Amino acid sequence: MKTEEADLKRTEIFKVLSDHNRLKMIRILYQAKRELTCGEVGEKLNLSKSTVSYHFKLLRTVGLTNTRKEAQIKYLSLNMATFQEYLPGF
Amino acid sequence: MKTEEADLKRTEIFKVLSDHNRLKMIRILYQAKRELTCGEVGEKLNLSKSTVSYHFKLLRTVGLTNTRKEAQIKYLSLNMATFQEYLPGF
DNA sequence: TTTGTTGTTCGATAGTTATCGAACTATAAT
DNA sequence: ATTATAGTTCGATAACTATCGAACAACAAA
């Protein structure tokens, strides 16, 4: 990947991480050490479910999280590969 | 530093790096391997000097750059310590 | 089939950010 | 003293973002 292309991706990732609530989500997922549902995360953050959904969509879009769907429930986890590639040591 | 406190600082740094022109500035300073003036950087980015000044103020505020003033000229360089602390491997 | 649960999408809105040119400060040069 | 250079600050503005509730979709349970 060329530098400029990689920088665009980096910019996107930084933008996604530049929101305090999204960084909290990352932290919550990291500390949970297991998959969590959107609802579980939303509760801890005191945000409406639509807002939580909005944030998780952004996280998913840049590849920071994985989603696994089981019935109507979505289980979230961190995508460590992206962290290691763009944010080693984070 | 407590986790939450560090996260606030991280959020600030990510916000500052989440702008494409600011990331370019970082890249330009890194590749120059020497101090540059605001004017030199501004030329390469095709931005007005007020806009460049605005961006550099943000970079300086979060500690990503150093400034050295000589007469009316300001010389800019990266603050590697901040990069190593918050963005190791970047 | 109706009801409840989990999450998404939409429209509105308040707040934030990037950008510019104009006016300004500080310093150097003529 | 006037002029030129380097950068900052201010006011305006267009674009973007986070947030919410309402309406919706998918599935499970009763």
PDB file of N, CA and C (backbone and C1' of nucleotides) in Angstrom, chain B residues 25 38-43 45-57, chain C residues 19-26, chain D residues 5-10:
ATOM      1  N   MET B  25       0.894  17.392   6.983  1.00  0.00           N
ATOM      2  CA  MET B  25       1.909  18.238   7.628  1.00  0.00           C
ATOM      3  C   MET B  25       2.907  17.390   8.408  1.00  0.00           C
ATOM      4  N   CYS B  38       6.524  27.650   8.731  1.00  0.00           N
ATOM      5  CA  CYS B  38       5.105  27.533   8.401  1.00  0.00           C
ATOM      6  C   CYS B  38       4.897  27.769   6.915  1.00  0.00           C
ATOM      7  N   GLY B  39       5.588  28.778   6.402  1.00  0.00           N
ATOM      8  CA  GLY B  39       5.450  29.132   4.997  1.00  0.00           C
ATOM      9  C   GLY B  39       5.808  27.980   4.078  1.00  0.00           C
ATOM     10  N   GLU B  40       6.930  27.321   4.372  1.00  0.00           N
ATOM     11  CA  GLU B  40       7.366  26.195   3.532  1.00  0.00           C
ATOM     12  C   GLU B  40       6.304  25.103   3.501  1.00  0.00           C
ATOM     13  N   VAL B  41       5.760  24.796   4.658  1.00  0.00           N
ATOM     14  CA  VAL B  41       4.738  23.755   4.724  1.00  0.00           C
ATOM     15  C   VAL B  41       3.472  24.194   3.995  1.00  0.00           C
ATOM     16  N   GLY B  42       3.085  25.440   4.221  1.00  0.00           N
ATOM     17  CA  GLY B  42       1.883  25.968   3.587  1.00  0.00           C
ATOM     18  C   GLY B  42       1.942  25.889   2.069  1.00  0.00           C
ATOM     19  N   GLU B  43       3.104  26.206   1.513  1.00  0.00           N
ATOM     20  CA  GLU B  43       3.277  26.143   0.054  1.00  0.00           C
ATOM     21  C   GLU B  43       2.965  24.755  -0.486  1.00  0.00           C
ATOM     22  N   LEU B  45       1.120  22.566   0.677  1.00  0.00           N
ATOM     23  CA  LEU B  45      -0.260  22.119   0.883  1.00  0.00           C
ATOM     24  C   LEU B  45      -1.281  22.979   0.155  1.00  0.00           C
ATOM     25  N   ASN B  46      -0.825  24.113  -0.368  1.00  0.00           N
ATOM     26  CA  ASN B  46      -1.750  24.987  -1.082  1.00  0.00           C
ATOM     27  C   ASN B  46      -2.908  25.464  -0.202  1.00  0.00           C
ATOM     28  N   LEU B  47      -2.535  25.907   0.986  1.00  0.00           N
ATOM     29  CA  LEU B  47      -3.537  26.432   1.912  1.00  0.00           C
ATOM     30  C   LEU B  47      -3.141  27.855   2.282  1.00  0.00           C
ATOM     31  N   SER B  48      -4.123  28.653   2.653  1.00  0.00           N
ATOM     32  CA  SER B  48      -3.823  30.019   3.077  1.00  0.00           C
ATOM     33  C   SER B  48      -3.000  29.978   4.355  1.00  0.00           C
ATOM     34  N   LYS B  49      -2.243  31.056   4.591  1.00  0.00           N
ATOM     35  CA  LYS B  49      -1.365  31.034   5.758  1.00  0.00           C
ATOM     36  C   LYS B  49      -2.159  31.025   7.062  1.00  0.00           C
ATOM     37  N   SER B  50      -3.341  31.600   7.041  1.00  0.00           N
ATOM     38  CA  SER B  50      -4.134  31.567   8.270  1.00  0.00           C
ATOM     39  C   SER B  50      -4.583  30.148   8.598  1.00  0.00           C
ATOM     40  N   THR B  51      -4.920  29.414   7.560  1.00  0.00           N
ATOM     41  CA  THR B  51      -5.329  28.024   7.773  1.00  0.00           C
ATOM     42  C   THR B  51      -4.167  27.180   8.279  1.00  0.00           C
ATOM     43  N   VAL B  52      -2.991  27.398   7.689  1.00  0.00           N
ATOM     44  CA  VAL B  52      -1.818  26.654   8.135  1.00  0.00           C
ATOM     45  C   VAL B  52      -1.515  26.987   9.598  1.00  0.00           C
ATOM     46  N   SER B  53      -1.600  28.237   9.928  1.00  0.00           N
ATOM     47  CA  SER B  53      -1.347  28.661  11.304  1.00  0.00           C
ATOM     48  C   SER B  53      -2.322  27.983  12.267  1.00  0.00           C
ATOM     49  N   TYR B  54      -3.573  27.923  11.843  1.00  0.00           N
ATOM     50  CA  TYR B  54      -4.615  27.260  12.632  1.00  0.00           C
ATOM     51  C   TYR B  54      -4.268  25.796  12.891  1.00  0.00           C
ATOM     52  N   HIS B  55      -3.870  25.095  11.847  1.00  0.00           N
ATOM     53  CA  HIS B  55      -3.545  23.684  12.007  1.00  0.00           C
ATOM     54  C   HIS B  55      -2.321  23.477  12.891  1.00  0.00           C
ATOM     55  N   PHE B  56      -1.310  24.324  12.694  1.00  0.00           N
ATOM     56  CA  PHE B  56      -0.099  24.132  13.487  1.00  0.00           C
ATOM     57  C   PHE B  56      -0.342  24.441  14.961  1.00  0.00           C
ATOM     58  N   LYS B  57      -1.260  25.339  15.212  1.00  0.00           N
ATOM     59  CA  LYS B  57      -1.593  25.625  16.607  1.00  0.00           C
ATOM     60  C   LYS B  57      -2.169  24.374  17.270  1.00  0.00           C
TER      61      LYS B  57
ATOM     62  P    DT C  19      -8.931  22.531   5.674  1.00  0.00           P
ATOM     63  O5'  DT C  19      -9.314  23.990   5.218  1.00  0.00           O
ATOM     64  C5'  DT C  19     -10.406  24.177   4.327  1.00  0.00           C
ATOM     65  C4'  DT C  19     -10.796  25.629   4.247  1.00  0.00           C
ATOM     66  C3'  DT C  19      -9.643  26.624   4.133  1.00  0.00           C
ATOM     67  O3'  DT C  19      -9.319  26.815   2.764  1.00  0.00           O
ATOM     68  C1'  DT C  19     -11.464  27.445   5.465  1.00  0.00           C
ATOM     69  P    DC C  20      -8.074  27.770   2.330  1.00  0.00           P
ATOM     70  O5'  DC C  20      -8.701  29.235   2.373  1.00  0.00           O
ATOM     71  C5'  DC C  20      -9.851  29.515   1.568  1.00  0.00           C
ATOM     72  C4'  DC C  20     -10.423  30.864   1.944  1.00  0.00           C
ATOM     73  C3'  DC C  20      -9.391  31.983   1.918  1.00  0.00           C
ATOM     74  O3'  DC C  20      -9.529  32.723   0.716  1.00  0.00           O
ATOM     75  C1'  DC C  20     -10.797  32.106   3.880  1.00  0.00           C
ATOM     76  P    DG C  21      -8.363  33.779   0.286  1.00  0.00           P
ATOM     77  O5'  DG C  21      -8.886  35.142   0.946  1.00  0.00           O
ATOM     78  C5'  DG C  21     -10.222  35.588   0.729  1.00  0.00           C
ATOM     79  C4'  DG C  21     -10.496  36.802   1.604  1.00  0.00           C
ATOM     80  C3'  DG C  21      -9.455  37.919   1.509  1.00  0.00           C
ATOM     81  O3'  DG C  21     -10.134  39.164   1.655  1.00  0.00           O
ATOM     82  C1'  DG C  21      -9.529  37.131   3.714  1.00  0.00           C
ATOM     83  P    DA C  22      -9.313  40.539   1.418  1.00  0.00           P
ATOM     84  O5'  DA C  22      -9.446  41.246   2.853  1.00  0.00           O
ATOM     85  C5'  DA C  22     -10.668  41.146   3.570  1.00  0.00           C
ATOM     86  C4'  DA C  22     -10.480  41.759   4.948  1.00  0.00           C
ATOM     87  C3'  DA C  22      -9.495  42.924   4.992  1.00  0.00           C
ATOM     88  O3'  DA C  22      -9.992  43.924   5.875  1.00  0.00           O
ATOM     89  C1'  DA C  22      -8.755  41.201   6.420  1.00  0.00           C
ATOM     90  P    DA C  23      -9.155  45.315   6.068  1.00  0.00           P
ATOM     91  O5'  DA C  23      -8.576  45.162   7.545  1.00  0.00           O
ATOM     92  C5'  DA C  23      -9.460  44.768   8.596  1.00  0.00           C
ATOM     93  C4'  DA C  23      -8.648  44.422   9.828  1.00  0.00           C
ATOM     94  C3'  DA C  23      -7.557  45.453  10.153  1.00  0.00           C
ATOM     95  O3'  DA C  23      -7.581  45.717  11.552  1.00  0.00           O
ATOM     96  C1'  DA C  23      -6.623  43.310  10.041  1.00  0.00           C
ATOM     97  P    DC C  24      -6.585  46.811  12.207  1.00  0.00           P
ATOM     98  O5'  DC C  24      -5.419  45.927  12.854  1.00  0.00           O
ATOM     99  C5'  DC C  24      -5.737  45.107  13.968  1.00  0.00           C
ATOM    100  C4'  DC C  24      -4.592  44.155  14.252  1.00  0.00           C
ATOM    101  C3'  DC C  24      -3.281  44.841  14.624  1.00  0.00           C
ATOM    102  O3'  DC C  24      -3.097  44.777  16.026  1.00  0.00           O
ATOM    103  C1'  DC C  24      -2.982  42.918  13.214  1.00  0.00           C
ATOM    104  P    DT C  25      -1.734  45.513  16.668  1.00  0.00           P
ATOM    105  O5'  DT C  25      -0.637  44.358  16.670  1.00  0.00           O
ATOM    106  C5'  DT C  25      -0.894  43.132  17.354  1.00  0.00           C
ATOM    107  C4'  DT C  25       0.379  42.309  17.366  1.00  0.00           C
ATOM    108  C3'  DT C  25       1.616  43.105  17.763  1.00  0.00           C
ATOM    109  O3'  DT C  25       2.389  42.313  18.654  1.00  0.00           O
ATOM    110  C1'  DT C  25       1.940  42.111  15.647  1.00  0.00           C
ATOM    111  P    DA C  26       3.681  42.968  19.416  1.00  0.00           P
ATOM    112  O5'  DA C  26       4.893  42.308  18.619  1.00  0.00           O
ATOM    113  C5'  DA C  26       4.880  40.908  18.365  1.00  0.00           C
ATOM    114  C4'  DA C  26       6.035  40.578  17.450  1.00  0.00           C
ATOM    115  C3'  DA C  26       7.290  41.410  17.709  1.00  0.00           C
ATOM    116  O3'  DA C  26       8.402  40.532  17.763  1.00  0.00           O
ATOM    117  C1'  DA C  26       6.708  41.512  15.442  1.00  0.00           C
TER     118       DA C  26
ATOM    119  P    DT D   5       8.761  40.931   0.487  1.00  0.00           P
ATOM    120  O5'  DT D   5       8.864  40.141   1.869  1.00  0.00           O
ATOM    121  C5'  DT D   5      10.101  40.105   2.566  1.00  0.00           C
ATOM    122  C4'  DT D   5       9.916  39.303   3.837  1.00  0.00           C
ATOM    123  C3'  DT D   5       9.028  38.067   3.669  1.00  0.00           C
ATOM    124  O3'  DT D   5       9.698  36.987   4.295  1.00  0.00           O
ATOM    125  C1'  DT D   5       8.257  39.388   5.465  1.00  0.00           C
ATOM    126  P    DA D   6       9.080  35.496   4.295  1.00  0.00           P
ATOM    127  O5'  DA D   6       8.465  35.399   5.759  1.00  0.00           O
ATOM    128  C5'  DA D   6       9.346  35.362   6.877  1.00  0.00           C
ATOM    129  C4'  DA D   6       8.570  34.950   8.113  1.00  0.00           C
ATOM    130  C3'  DA D   6       7.589  33.808   7.867  1.00  0.00           C
ATOM    131  O3'  DA D   6       7.711  32.858   8.908  1.00  0.00           O
ATOM    132  C1'  DA D   6       6.435  35.708   8.710  1.00  0.00           C
ATOM    133  P    DG D   7       6.863  31.509   8.838  1.00  0.00           P
ATOM    134  O5'  DG D   7       5.615  31.860   9.771  1.00  0.00           O
ATOM    135  C5'  DG D   7       5.869  32.200  11.125  1.00  0.00           C
ATOM    136  C4'  DG D   7       4.698  32.930  11.749  1.00  0.00           C
ATOM    137  C3'  DG D   7       3.404  32.135  11.883  1.00  0.00           C
ATOM    138  O3'  DG D   7       3.226  31.827  13.258  1.00  0.00           O
ATOM    139  C1'  DG D   7       3.035  34.415  11.298  1.00  0.00           C
ATOM    140  P    DT D   8       1.932  31.162  13.851  1.00  0.00           P
ATOM    141  O5'  DT D   8       1.020  32.410  14.279  1.00  0.00           O
ATOM    142  C5'  DT D   8       1.503  33.309  15.264  1.00  0.00           C
ATOM    143  C4'  DT D   8       0.388  34.255  15.693  1.00  0.00           C
ATOM    144  C3'  DT D   8      -0.902  33.554  16.140  1.00  0.00           C
ATOM    145  O3'  DT D   8      -1.299  34.152  17.358  1.00  0.00           O
ATOM    146  C1'  DT D   8      -1.386  35.144  14.455  1.00  0.00           C
ATOM    147  P    DT D   9      -2.529  33.581  18.181  1.00  0.00           P
ATOM    148  O5'  DT D   9      -3.739  34.575  17.820  1.00  0.00           O
ATOM    149  C5'  DT D   9      -3.541  35.971  17.898  1.00  0.00           C
ATOM    150  C4'  DT D   9      -4.785  36.683  17.390  1.00  0.00           C
ATOM    151  C3'  DT D   9      -6.113  36.030  17.784  1.00  0.00           C
ATOM    152  O3'  DT D   9      -6.968  37.056  18.255  1.00  0.00           O
ATOM    153  C1'  DT D   9      -6.057  36.383  15.461  1.00  0.00           C
ATOM    154  P    DC D  10      -8.393  36.732  18.881  1.00  0.00           P
ATOM    155  O5'  DC D  10      -9.397  37.266  17.764  1.00  0.00           O
ATOM    156  C5'  DC D  10      -9.141  38.531  17.139  1.00  0.00           C
ATOM    157  C4'  DC D  10     -10.197  38.801  16.070  1.00  0.00           C
ATOM    158  C3'  DC D  10     -11.566  38.193  16.358  1.00  0.00           C
ATOM    159  O3'  DC D  10     -12.557  39.141  16.058  1.00  0.00           O
ATOM    160  C1'  DC D  10     -10.783  37.490  14.237  1.00  0.00           C
TER     161       DC D  10
END
